Short mmCIF file of C-alpha atoms and ligand atoms in Angstrom, two decimals:
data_model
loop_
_atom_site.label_atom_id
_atom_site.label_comp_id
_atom_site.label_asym_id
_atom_site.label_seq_id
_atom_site.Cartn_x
_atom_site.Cartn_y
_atom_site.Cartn_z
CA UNK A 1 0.00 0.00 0.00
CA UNK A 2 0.85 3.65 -0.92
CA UNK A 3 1.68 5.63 2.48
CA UNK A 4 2.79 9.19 2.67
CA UNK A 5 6.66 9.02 3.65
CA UNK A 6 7.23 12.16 5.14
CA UNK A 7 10.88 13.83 5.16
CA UNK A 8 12.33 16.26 7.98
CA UNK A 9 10.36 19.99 8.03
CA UNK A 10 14.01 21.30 7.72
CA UNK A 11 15.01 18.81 4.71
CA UNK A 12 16.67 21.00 1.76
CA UNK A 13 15.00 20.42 -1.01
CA UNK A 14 17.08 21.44 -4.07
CA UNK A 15 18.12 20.96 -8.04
CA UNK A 16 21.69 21.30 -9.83
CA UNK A 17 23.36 22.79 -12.64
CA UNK A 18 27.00 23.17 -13.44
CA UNK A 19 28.40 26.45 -14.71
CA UNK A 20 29.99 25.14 -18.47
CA UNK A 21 26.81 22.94 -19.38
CA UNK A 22 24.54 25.39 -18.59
CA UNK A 23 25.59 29.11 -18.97
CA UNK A 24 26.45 29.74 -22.36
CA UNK A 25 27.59 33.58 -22.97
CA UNK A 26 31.44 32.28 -23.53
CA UNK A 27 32.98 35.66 -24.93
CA UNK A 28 30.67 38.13 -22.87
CA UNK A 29 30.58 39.53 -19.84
CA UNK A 30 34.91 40.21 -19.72
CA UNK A 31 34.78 36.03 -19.30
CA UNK A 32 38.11 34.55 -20.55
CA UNK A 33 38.69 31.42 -22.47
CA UNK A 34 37.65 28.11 -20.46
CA UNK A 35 39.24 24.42 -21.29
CA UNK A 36 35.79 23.77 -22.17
CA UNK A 37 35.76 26.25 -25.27
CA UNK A 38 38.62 24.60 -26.82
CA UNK A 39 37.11 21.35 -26.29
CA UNK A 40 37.72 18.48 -28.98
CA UNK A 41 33.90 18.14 -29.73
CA UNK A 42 32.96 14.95 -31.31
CA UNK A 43 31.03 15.77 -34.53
CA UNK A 44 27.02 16.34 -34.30
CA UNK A 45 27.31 17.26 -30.34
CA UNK A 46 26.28 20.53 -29.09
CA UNK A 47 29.72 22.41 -27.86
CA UNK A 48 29.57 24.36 -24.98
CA UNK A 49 29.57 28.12 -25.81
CA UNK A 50 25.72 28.62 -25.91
CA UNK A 51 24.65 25.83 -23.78
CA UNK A 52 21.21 26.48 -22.31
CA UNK A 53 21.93 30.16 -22.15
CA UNK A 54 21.39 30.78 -18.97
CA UNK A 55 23.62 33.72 -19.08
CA UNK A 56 20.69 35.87 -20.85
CA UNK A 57 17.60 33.69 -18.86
CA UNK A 58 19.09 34.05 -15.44
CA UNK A 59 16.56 35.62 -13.87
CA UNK A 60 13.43 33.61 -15.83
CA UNK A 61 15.40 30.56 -14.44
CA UNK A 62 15.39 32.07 -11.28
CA UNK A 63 11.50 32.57 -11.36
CA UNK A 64 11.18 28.99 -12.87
CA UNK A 65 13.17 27.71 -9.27
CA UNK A 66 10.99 29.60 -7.35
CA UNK A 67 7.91 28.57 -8.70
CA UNK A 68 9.38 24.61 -8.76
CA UNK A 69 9.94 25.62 -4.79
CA UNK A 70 12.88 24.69 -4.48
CA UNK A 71 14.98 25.80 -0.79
CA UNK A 72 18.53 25.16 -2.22
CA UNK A 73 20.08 25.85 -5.51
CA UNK A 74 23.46 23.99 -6.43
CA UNK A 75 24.95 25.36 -9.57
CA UNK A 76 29.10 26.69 -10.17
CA UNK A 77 30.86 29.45 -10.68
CA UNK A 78 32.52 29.68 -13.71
CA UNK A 79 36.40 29.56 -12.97
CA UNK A 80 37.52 31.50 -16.12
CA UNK A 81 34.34 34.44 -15.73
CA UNK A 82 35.37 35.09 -12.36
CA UNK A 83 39.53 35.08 -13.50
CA UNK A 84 39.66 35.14 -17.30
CA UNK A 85 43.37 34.24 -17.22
CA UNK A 86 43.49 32.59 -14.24
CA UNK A 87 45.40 35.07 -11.73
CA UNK A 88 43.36 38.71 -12.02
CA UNK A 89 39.48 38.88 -11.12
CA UNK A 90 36.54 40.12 -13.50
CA UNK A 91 34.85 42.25 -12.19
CA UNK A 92 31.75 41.70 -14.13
CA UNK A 93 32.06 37.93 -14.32
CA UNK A 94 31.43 38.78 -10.03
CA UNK A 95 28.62 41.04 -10.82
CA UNK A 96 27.10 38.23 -12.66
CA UNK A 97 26.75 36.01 -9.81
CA UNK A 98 25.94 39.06 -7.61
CA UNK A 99 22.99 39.50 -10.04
CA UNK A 100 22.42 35.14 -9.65
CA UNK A 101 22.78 34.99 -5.88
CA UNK A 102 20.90 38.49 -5.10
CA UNK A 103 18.00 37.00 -7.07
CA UNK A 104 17.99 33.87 -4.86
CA UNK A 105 18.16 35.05 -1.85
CA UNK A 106 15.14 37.64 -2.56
CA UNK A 107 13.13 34.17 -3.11
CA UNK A 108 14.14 32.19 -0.33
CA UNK A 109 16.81 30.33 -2.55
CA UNK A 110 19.64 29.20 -0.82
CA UNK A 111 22.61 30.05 -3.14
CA UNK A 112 25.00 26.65 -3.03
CA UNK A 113 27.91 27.16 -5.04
CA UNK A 114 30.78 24.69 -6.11
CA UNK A 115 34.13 26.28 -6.75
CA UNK A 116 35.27 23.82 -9.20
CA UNK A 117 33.03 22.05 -11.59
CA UNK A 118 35.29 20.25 -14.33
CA UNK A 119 35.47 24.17 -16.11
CA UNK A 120 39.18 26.61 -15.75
CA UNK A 121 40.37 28.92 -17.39
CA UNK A 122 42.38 27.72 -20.41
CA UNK A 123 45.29 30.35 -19.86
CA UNK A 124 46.47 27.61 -16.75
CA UNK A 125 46.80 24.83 -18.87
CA UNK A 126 48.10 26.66 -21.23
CA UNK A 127 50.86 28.06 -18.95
CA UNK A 128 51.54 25.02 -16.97
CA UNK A 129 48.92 22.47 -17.50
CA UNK A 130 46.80 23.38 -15.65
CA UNK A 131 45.94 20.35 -11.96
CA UNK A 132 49.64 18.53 -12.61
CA UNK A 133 51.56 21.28 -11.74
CA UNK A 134 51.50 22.87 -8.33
CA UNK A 135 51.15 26.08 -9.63
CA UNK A 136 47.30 25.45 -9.65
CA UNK A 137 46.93 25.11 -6.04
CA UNK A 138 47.74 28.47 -5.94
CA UNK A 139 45.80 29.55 -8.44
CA UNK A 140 42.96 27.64 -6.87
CA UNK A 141 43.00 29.17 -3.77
CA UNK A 142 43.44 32.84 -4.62
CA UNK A 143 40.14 32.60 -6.47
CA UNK A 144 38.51 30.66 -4.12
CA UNK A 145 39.27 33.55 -1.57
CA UNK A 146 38.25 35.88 -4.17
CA UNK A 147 35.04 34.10 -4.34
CA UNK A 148 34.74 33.59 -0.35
CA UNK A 149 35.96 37.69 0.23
CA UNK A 150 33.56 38.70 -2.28
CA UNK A 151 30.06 36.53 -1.47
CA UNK A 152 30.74 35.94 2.44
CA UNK A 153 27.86 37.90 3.64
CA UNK A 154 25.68 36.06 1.30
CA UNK A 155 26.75 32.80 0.54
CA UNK A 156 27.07 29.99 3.84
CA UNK A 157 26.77 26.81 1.53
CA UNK A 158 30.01 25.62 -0.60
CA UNK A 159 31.65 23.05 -2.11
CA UNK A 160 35.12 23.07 -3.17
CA UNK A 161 35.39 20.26 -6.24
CA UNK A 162 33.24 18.10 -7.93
CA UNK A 163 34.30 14.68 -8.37
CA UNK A 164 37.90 14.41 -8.24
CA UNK A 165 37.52 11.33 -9.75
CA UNK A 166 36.17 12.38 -13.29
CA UNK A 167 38.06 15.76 -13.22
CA UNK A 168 41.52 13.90 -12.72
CA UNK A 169 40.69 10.66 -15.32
CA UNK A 170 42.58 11.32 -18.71
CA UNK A 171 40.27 13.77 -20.50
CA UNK A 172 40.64 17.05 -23.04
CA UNK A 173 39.70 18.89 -20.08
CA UNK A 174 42.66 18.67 -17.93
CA UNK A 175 45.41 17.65 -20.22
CA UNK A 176 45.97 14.62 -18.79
CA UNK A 177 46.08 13.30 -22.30
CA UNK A 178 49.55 10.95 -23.13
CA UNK A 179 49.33 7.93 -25.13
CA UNK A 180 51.25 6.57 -21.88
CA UNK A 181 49.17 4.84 -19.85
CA UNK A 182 51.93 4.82 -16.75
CA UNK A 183 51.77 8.42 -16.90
CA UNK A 184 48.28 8.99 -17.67
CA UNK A 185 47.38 7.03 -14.19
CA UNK A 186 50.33 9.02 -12.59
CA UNK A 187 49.36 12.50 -13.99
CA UNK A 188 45.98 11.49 -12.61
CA UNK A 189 46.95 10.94 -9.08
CA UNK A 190 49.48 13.98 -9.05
CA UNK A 191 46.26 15.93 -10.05
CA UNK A 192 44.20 14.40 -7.24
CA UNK A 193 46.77 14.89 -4.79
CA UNK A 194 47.02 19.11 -5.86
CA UNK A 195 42.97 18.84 -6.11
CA UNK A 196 42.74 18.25 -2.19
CA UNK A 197 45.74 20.28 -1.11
CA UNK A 198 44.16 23.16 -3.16
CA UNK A 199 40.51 22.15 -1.35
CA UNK A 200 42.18 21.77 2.00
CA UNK A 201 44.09 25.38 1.83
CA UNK A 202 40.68 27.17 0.67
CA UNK A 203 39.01 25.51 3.70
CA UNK A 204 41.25 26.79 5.32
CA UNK A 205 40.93 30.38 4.08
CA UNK A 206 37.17 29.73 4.33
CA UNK A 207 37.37 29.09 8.28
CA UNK A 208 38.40 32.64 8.86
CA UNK A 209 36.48 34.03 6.20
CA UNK A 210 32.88 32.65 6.90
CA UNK A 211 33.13 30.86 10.23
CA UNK A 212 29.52 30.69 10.47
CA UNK A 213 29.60 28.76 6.43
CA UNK A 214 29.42 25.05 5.82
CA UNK A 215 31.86 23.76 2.95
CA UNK A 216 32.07 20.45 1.69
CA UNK A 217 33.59 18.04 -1.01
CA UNK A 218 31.24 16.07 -4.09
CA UNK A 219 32.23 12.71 -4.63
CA UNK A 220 30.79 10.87 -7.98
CA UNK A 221 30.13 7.68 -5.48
CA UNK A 222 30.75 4.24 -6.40
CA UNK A 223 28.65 1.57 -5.38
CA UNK A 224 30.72 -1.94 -6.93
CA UNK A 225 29.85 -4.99 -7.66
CA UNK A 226 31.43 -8.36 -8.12
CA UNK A 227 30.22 -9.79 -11.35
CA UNK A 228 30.31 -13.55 -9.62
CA UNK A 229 31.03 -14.95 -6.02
CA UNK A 230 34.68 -16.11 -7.31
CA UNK A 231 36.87 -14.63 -5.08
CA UNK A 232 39.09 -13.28 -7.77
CA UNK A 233 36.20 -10.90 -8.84
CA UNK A 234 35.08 -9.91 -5.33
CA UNK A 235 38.67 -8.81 -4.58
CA UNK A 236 38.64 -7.28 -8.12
CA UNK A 237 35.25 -5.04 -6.78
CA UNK A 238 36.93 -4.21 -3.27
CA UNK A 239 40.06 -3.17 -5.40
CA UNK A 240 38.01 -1.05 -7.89
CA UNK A 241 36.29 0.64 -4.86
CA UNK A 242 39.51 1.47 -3.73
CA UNK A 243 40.58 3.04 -6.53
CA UNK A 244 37.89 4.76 -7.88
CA UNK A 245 36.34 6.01 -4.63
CA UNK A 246 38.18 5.94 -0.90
CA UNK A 247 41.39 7.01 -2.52
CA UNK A 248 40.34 10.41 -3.38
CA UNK A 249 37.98 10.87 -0.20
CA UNK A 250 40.40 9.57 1.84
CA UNK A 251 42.95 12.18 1.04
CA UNK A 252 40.36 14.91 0.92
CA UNK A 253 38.66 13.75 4.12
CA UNK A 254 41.08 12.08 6.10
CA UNK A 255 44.10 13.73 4.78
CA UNK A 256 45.54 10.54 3.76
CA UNK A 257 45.77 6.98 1.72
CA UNK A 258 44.24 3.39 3.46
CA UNK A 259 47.28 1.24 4.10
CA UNK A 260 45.89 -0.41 1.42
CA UNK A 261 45.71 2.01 -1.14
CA UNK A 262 48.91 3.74 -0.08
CA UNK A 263 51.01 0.72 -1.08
CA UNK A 264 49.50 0.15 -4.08
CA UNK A 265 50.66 3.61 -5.66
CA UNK A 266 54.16 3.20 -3.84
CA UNK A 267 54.32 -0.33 -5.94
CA UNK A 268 53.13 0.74 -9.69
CA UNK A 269 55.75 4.02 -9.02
CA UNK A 270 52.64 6.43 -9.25
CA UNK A 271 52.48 7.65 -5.62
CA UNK A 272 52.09 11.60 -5.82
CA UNK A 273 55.08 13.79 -4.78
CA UNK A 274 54.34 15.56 -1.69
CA UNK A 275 55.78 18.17 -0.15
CA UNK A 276 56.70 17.89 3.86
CA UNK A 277 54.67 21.16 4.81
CA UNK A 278 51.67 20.31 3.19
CA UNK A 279 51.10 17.71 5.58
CA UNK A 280 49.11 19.78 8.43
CA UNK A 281 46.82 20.95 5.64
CA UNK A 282 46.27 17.91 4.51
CA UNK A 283 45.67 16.63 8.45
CA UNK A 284 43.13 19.31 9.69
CA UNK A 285 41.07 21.41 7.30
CA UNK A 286 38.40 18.63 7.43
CA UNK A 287 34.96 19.60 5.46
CA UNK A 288 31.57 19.69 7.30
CA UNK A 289 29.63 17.59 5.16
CA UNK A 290 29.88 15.11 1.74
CA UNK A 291 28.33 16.37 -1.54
CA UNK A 292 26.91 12.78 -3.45
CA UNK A 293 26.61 12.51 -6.76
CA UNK A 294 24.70 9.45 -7.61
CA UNK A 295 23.30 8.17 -11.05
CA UNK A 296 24.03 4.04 -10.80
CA UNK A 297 26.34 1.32 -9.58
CA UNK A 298 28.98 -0.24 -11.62
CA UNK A 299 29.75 -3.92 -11.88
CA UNK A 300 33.54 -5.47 -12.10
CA UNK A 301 35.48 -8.36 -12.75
CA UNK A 302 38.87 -9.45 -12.43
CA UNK A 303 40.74 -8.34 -14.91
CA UNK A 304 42.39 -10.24 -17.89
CA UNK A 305 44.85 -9.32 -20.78
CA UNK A 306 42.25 -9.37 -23.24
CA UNK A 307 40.07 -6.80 -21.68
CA UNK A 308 39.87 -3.69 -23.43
CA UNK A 309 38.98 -0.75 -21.24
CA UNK A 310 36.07 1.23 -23.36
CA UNK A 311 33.29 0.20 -20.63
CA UNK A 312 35.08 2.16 -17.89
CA UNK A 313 34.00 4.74 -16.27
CA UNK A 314 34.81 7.78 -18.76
CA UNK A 315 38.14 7.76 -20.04
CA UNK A 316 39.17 5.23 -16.47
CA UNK A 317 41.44 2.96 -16.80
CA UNK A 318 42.95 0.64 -14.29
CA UNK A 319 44.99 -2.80 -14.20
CA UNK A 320 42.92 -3.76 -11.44
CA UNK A 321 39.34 -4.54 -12.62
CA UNK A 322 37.25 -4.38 -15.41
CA UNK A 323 33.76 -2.87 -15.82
CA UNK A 324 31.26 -5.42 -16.99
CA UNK A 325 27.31 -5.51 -17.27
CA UNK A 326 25.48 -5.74 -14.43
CA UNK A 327 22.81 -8.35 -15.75
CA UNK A 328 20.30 -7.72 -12.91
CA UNK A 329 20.36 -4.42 -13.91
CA UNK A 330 18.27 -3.14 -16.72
CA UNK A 331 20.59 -0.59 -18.67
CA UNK A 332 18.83 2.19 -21.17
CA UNK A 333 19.52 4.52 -24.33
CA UNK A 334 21.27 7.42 -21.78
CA UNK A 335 21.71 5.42 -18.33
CA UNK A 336 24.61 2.74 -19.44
CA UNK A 337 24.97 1.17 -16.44
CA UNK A 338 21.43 0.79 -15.56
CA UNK A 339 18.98 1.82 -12.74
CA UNK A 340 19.72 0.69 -9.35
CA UNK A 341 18.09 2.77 -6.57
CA UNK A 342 19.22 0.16 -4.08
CA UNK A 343 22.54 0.81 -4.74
CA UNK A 344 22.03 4.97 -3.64
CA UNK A 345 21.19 3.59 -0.03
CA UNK A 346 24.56 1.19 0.02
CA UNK A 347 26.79 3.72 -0.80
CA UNK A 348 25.16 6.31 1.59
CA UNK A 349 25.43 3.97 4.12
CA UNK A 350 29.15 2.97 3.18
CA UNK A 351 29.99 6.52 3.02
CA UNK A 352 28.73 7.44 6.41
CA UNK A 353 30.24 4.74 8.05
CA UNK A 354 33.28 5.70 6.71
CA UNK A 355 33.25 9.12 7.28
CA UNK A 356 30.31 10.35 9.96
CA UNK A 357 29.76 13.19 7.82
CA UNK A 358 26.65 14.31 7.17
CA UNK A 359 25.39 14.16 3.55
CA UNK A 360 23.82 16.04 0.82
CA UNK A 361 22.28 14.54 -2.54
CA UNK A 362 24.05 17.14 -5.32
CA UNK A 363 23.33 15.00 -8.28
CA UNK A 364 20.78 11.78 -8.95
CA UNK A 365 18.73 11.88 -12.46
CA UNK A 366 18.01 10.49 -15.43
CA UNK A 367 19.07 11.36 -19.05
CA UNK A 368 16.40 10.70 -21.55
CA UNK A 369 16.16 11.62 -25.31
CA UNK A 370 12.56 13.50 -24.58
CA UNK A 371 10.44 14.45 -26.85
CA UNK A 372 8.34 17.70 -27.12
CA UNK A 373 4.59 16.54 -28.26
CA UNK A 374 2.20 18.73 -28.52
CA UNK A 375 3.69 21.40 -26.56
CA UNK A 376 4.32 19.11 -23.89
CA UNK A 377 6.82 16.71 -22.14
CA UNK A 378 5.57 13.50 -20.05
CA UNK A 379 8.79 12.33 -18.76
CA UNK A 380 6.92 9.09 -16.60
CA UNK A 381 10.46 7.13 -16.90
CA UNK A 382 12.01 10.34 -15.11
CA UNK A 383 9.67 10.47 -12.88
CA UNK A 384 9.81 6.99 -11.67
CA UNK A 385 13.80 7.12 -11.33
CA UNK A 386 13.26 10.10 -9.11
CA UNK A 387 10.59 8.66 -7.01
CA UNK A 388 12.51 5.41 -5.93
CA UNK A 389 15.59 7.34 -5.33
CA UNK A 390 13.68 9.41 -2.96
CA UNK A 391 12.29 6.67 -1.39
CA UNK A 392 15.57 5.21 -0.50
CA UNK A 393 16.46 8.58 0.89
CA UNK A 394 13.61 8.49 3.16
CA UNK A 395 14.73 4.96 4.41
CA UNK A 396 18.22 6.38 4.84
CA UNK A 397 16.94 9.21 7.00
CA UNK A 398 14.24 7.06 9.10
CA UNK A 399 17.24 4.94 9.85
CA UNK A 400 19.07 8.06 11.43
CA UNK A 401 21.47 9.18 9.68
CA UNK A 402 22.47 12.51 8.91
CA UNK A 403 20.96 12.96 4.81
CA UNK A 404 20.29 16.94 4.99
CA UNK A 405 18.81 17.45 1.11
CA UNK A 406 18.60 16.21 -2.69
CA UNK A 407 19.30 18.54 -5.60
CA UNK A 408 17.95 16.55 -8.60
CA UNK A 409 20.56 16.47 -12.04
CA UNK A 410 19.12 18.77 -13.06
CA UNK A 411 16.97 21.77 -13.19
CA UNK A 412 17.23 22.39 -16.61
CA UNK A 413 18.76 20.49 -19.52
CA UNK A 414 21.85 21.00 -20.13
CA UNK A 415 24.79 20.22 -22.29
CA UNK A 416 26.04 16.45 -21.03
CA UNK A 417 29.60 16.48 -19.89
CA UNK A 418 30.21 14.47 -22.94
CA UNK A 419 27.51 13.25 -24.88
CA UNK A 420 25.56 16.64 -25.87
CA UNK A 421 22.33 18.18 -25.90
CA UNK A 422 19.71 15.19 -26.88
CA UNK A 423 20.96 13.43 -23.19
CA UNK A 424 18.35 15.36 -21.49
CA UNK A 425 18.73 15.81 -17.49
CA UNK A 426 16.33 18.54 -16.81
CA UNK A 427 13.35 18.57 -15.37
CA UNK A 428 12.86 21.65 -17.59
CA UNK A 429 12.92 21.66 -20.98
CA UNK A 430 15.29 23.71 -23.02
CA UNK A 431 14.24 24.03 -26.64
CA UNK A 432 17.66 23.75 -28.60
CA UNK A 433 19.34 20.75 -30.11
CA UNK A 434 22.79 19.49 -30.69
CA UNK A 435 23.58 21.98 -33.53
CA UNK A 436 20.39 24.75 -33.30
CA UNK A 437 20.62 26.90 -30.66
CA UNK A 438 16.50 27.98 -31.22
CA UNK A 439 15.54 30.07 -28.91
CA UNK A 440 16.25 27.93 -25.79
CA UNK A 441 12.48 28.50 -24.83
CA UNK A 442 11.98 26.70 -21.49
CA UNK A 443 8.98 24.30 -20.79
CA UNK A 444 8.09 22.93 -18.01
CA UNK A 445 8.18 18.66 -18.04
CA UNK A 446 5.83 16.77 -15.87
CA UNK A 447 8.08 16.19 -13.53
CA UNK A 448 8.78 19.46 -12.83
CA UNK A 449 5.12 19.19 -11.72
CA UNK A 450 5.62 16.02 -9.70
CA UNK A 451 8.60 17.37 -7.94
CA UNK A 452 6.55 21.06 -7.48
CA UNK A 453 4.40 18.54 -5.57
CA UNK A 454 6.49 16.47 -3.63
CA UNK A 455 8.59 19.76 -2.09
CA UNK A 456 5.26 20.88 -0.89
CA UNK A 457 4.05 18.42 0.62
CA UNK A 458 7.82 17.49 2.50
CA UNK A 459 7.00 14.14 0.93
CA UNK A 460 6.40 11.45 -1.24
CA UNK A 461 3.92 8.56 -1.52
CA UNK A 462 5.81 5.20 -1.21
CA UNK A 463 6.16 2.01 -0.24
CA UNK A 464 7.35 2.26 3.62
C1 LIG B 1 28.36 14.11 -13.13
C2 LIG B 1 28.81 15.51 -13.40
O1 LIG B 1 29.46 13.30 -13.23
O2 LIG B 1 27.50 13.53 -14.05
C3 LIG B 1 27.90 16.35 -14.28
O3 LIG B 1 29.05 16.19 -12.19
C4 LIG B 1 27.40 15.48 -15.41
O4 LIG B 1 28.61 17.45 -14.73
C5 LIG B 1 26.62 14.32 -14.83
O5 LIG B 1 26.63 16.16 -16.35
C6 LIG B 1 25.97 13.41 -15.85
O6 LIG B 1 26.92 12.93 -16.74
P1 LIG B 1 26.75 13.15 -18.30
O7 LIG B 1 28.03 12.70 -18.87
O8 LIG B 1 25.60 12.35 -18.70
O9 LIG B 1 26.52 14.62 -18.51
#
């Protein structure tokens, strides 16, 4: 039977957007060149220099959140508006988020900002490429104090990165692009280990400069599976965890590697050089709460040399395991790797018990091809992803732990990080396509509706 599942009266009820996906307005506005102008765009995908032109809708998407309800809005700032070559600030790329976070605040949006969101400006990799040199930290951390100086009164709600884990795999957007695959995995790991020294500094800056703020990381969490019960293949899933998840919050949360993990770079000669008097940044500086990003759970098996390595995780490649179907999992066009709400309450639970941090849903969705008919979108399949996430939440929370909010991916469609503008996200619809900007008229889908509903009513109908 259906029952009401009601959340907390203090739950934050939110939706997401990312700064390069979604803004568009690339040479206006004093903004600089970003790595993701100069992107290698496969042919027939939407770039991202208009994307879904937010930069002239701002405020209508502003009035769109409002009337959605939403209490929380996670979006980015754009690196390379705010420092358009990377070491001296814009003023009007500030004024444009002055505009963005003025206009939530006047409707009872709370602005949540992440610093870094996969998009720089193109002028560091350019003169030192960019996260593998530790000129970046630096570079990170005077605009994140830029950003904390300028927005302190305003802003209480930060991240720092978003998922170290795709913005260090080898990728167009960070350089970490040799044919080598030892130094690709090395590059990736020096990057990772600058990512959360650069985090770790800027919390550190934050803790003077907003002492009453919250800052946390976003972590694109892993929830593994062994293909079979052979041993080989379950130590092949605890391995890929490893690698793909606890290494990178361990640094950034713990300030350093498992025992485990530690060896294993020491052994393949990619452990990251480190510098002595980092280390008390990397031990304190700890962030108040974990960012999830959640779309599905993977599947692994033990490697063998015949394996090639094009189901990985984008552009991830490891000696370690290998990503297989999951074949209790039904995959789709968009969602590769399946549904699998199940797997949003394992990894919660593995994360807190990890960590004891509390948690905040930054991204869960579903892409879909949808189609406009008769004016209209009725995205049922969305809706349905969305509702048994949710319910999952709710048995998190009833179970105690600390789950403060959920930010659906995302408000609005959006360019994909790599797969363009027909892998629709949004629980608005943005009328463009891959290679016709239109007029980016926004509709609203049903489950803009649905979710309208659900955050006023503080709750869903559900199984309980
Ligand atoms: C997350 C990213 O990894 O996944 C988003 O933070 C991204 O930027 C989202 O859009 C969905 O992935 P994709 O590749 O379908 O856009």
């Amino acid at each position: 039977m259906e029952q009401k599942l009601q959340f907390p009266r203090d739950f934050l009820w939110g939706a997401s957007t990312s700064a390069f996906q979604v803004e568009g307005g690339w040479n206006e506005g004093g903004r600089g060149i970003a790595n993701s102008d100069v992107r290698n765009i496969p042919s027939g995908l939407a770039d991202y220099k208009g994307a879904s032109d937010h930069y002239h809708h701002m405020k209508e998407d502003v009035r769109y959140m409002k009337e959605l309800g939403i209490k929380v809005y996670r979006f980015s700032f754009s690196w390379t508006r705010i420092m358009p070559d990377g070491h001296h600030a814009n003023q009007e790329g500030l004024n444009f988020y002055h505009s963005l976070i003025n206009e939530l605040i006047q409707n009872d949006i709370i602005p949540f900002p992440t610093l870094y969101h996969f998009e720089m400006p193109y002028a560091l990799i350019e003169e030192f490429g960019g996260w593998v040199d530790r000129r970046c930290v630096d570079a990170y951390v005077q605009y994140a104090t830029i950003c904390f100086q300028e927005f302190k009164d305003q802003v209480k709600m930060w991240a720092t990165i978003n998922e170290q884990m795709c913005a260090t795999a080898p990728d167009d957007m960070n350089g970490n692009l040799t044919e080598d695959d030892y130094l690709r995995q090395k590059t990736l790991y020096q990057m990772s280990y600058h990512m959360t020294l650069a985090e770790k500094m800027a919390i550190s800056k934050f803790r003077n400069l907003i002492p009453d703020g919250q800052i946390g990381h976003v972590v694109a969490m892993q929830v593994i599976y062994s293909e079979t019960s052979s041993p080989k293949d379950v130590l092949a899933a605890l391995n890929a965890q490893d690698e793909l998840q606890w290494s990178f919050l361990d640094l950034s949360i713990k300030g350093k590697y498992s025992h485990h993990f530690q060896s294993y770079l020491k052994q393949k000669k990619i452990y990251p050089q480190m510098n002595q008097r980092d280390l008390h940044y990397l031990a304190e500086n700890k962030p108040d709460f974990i960012g999830v990003n959640y779309y599905a759970s993977c599947c692994v098996r033990a490697k063998n040399k015949l394996d090639d390595c094009l189901k990985m995780p984008p552009f991830y490649q490891s000696d370690q395991f290998y990503v297989v179907e999951n074949k209790c999992i039904q995959a789709t066009e968009w969602m590769h790797f399946g549904i699998d709400p199940d797997g949003l309450y394992m990894g919660l639970r593995q994360l807190y018990d990890r960590y004891e941090l509390p948690m905040i849903i930054t991204e869960n969705g579903m892409a879909y091809s949808d189609q406009l008919i008769d004016g209209s979108i009725s995205d049922n399949y969305r809706i349905d992803y969305l509702k048994q996430h949710l319910e999952k939440c709710y048995q998190f929370i009833q179970e105690g732990y600390p789950l403060i909010g959920y930010c659906p991916w995302s408000l609005l469609d959006l360019v994909s990080s790599h797969e363009g503008f027909s892998k629709r996200y949004g629980l608005i619809y943005v009328d463009r396509t891959n290679d016709d900007m239109k007029s980016c008229e926004r509709i609203k889908k049903k489950s803009f509706y649905w979710y309208q509903n659900i955050i006023q009513n503080n709750g869903i109908e559900g199984e309980e």
